Amino acid sequence: MIIGGKTFDTENNTYIMGILNVTPDSFSDGGKYNRADEALRHAEQMVREGADIIDVGGESTRPGHMQISDEEEAGRVVPVIKALKKEFGVPVSIDTYKSYVAEAALDAGADLVNDIWGLKYDEKMAGVIARYDAACCLMHNREKAEYREFLPDFMEDMRECLRLAEAAGIRKDGIMLDPGVGFGKTYEMNLEIISRLEIMQELGYPVLLGTSRKSVIGLTLDLPVDQREEGTLVTTVFGVQKGCAFVRVHDVEKNRRAIRMTRALMRQHER
């Protein structure tokens, strides 16, 4: 997969997308990094710890979040993206489902659009990504957790995202897929898709797993957001074993170590 001119060996490695929320209300770290200088310091730390991509978000997507205007969201992320591209050599992702924000971010130097609606919210989004020859992460989502049969319906939803990408002319080597843990799913469905991640390999694209500090971990372990690190690490290890090429996390260094250890054991097992 090619992101920002860099080639990612998605068959033999698992890469880290570090989360940089420049929002006052994100569920885990809202308000911590919504000033440009604080955001850059945190990004520098994540790069030093081994982040391969920095994912910048300007609007919280937690359940019950308040939607902000396109202009306000773009105003939050554009200065940060410009600074990241100037200071660091890693690809930058924009976490948005709005084409206006995506275009502003791509103009500022972003390399990847991380769309939690998989091109289905904003009909202009796919065209913007294709026009900029950008990479994208297409996440599974639904308005309600209502399915005839969860896994078959889930797979068909993912195929629909890919049809939209193909119709717009988005390059195939710039697409990754995200199962959307915590979005449009019940607790049991979240556990099921994590446990069955291997089915996504049928679609033929790299998979990103984003479980960091999410409610599925909190509900399983009965823990608040700031105590879900071990649970997150377990899902990262599980994702590596299931073939995930990317994980999106808050705690870069510990997830990097977990990935390295898991990969070493897997290589030994294959021998």
GROMACS .gro file of N, CA, C and O in nm, residues 9 16 45 48 81 85 136 151 191 212 216 230 254:
model
   52
    9ASP      N    1   0.454  -0.246   0.350
    9ASP     CA    2   0.448  -0.390   0.324
    9ASP      C    3   0.339  -0.450   0.411
    9ASP      O    4   0.365  -0.498   0.522
   16ILE      N    5   0.159   0.119   1.279
   16ILE     CA    6   0.083   0.191   1.381
   16ILE      C    7   0.038   0.328   1.329
   16ILE      O    8   0.117   0.407   1.280
   45GLN      N    9   0.621   1.292   2.015
   45GLN     CA   10   0.636   1.177   2.104
   45GLN      C   11   0.593   1.048   2.033
   45GLN      O   12   0.662   0.945   2.041
   48ARG      N   13   0.848   0.945   1.777
   48ARG     CA   14   0.965   0.891   1.846
   48ARG      C   15   0.939   0.749   1.896
   48ARG      O   16   1.030   0.665   1.897
   81ILE      N   17  -0.199   2.001   1.059
   81ILE     CA   18  -0.149   1.920   0.947
   81ILE      C   19  -0.031   1.989   0.879
   81ILE      O   20   0.072   1.926   0.849
   85LYS      N   21   0.344   1.822   0.862
   85LYS     CA   22   0.413   1.797   0.735
   85LYS      C   23   0.546   1.870   0.730
   85LYS      O   24   0.642   1.824   0.668
  136CYS      N   25  -0.691   0.617   0.140
  136CYS     CA   26  -0.810   0.628   0.225
  136CYS      C   27  -0.827   0.505   0.311
  136CYS      O   28  -0.782   0.395   0.276
  151LEU      N   29  -2.264  -1.093   1.010
  151LEU     CA   30  -2.141  -1.103   0.931
  151LEU      C   31  -2.165  -1.094   0.780
  151LEU      O   32  -2.094  -1.019   0.711
  191LEU      N   33  -1.748  -0.777   1.965
  191LEU     CA   34  -1.665  -0.892   1.999
  191LEU      C   35  -1.658  -0.989   1.882
  191LEU      O   36  -1.550  -1.044   1.852
  212SER      N   37  -0.867   0.100   2.032
  212SER     CA   38  -0.797   0.163   2.144
  212SER      C   39  -0.891   0.230   2.244
  212SER      O   40  -0.964   0.324   2.210
  216VAL      N   41  -1.605  -0.151   2.404
  216VAL     CA   42  -1.608  -0.298   2.406
  216VAL      C   43  -1.506  -0.350   2.507
  216VAL      O   44  -1.530  -0.452   2.574
  230GLU      N   45  -0.436  -0.248   2.889
  230GLU     CA   46  -0.408  -0.391   2.871
  230GLU      C   47  -0.507  -0.454   2.774
  230GLU      O   48  -0.469  -0.536   2.689
  254LYS      N   49   0.378   0.107   2.364
  254LYS     CA   50   0.342  -0.025   2.417
  254LYS      C   51   0.280  -0.114   2.311
  254LYS      O   52   0.304  -0.236   2.308
   0.00000   0.00000   0.00000
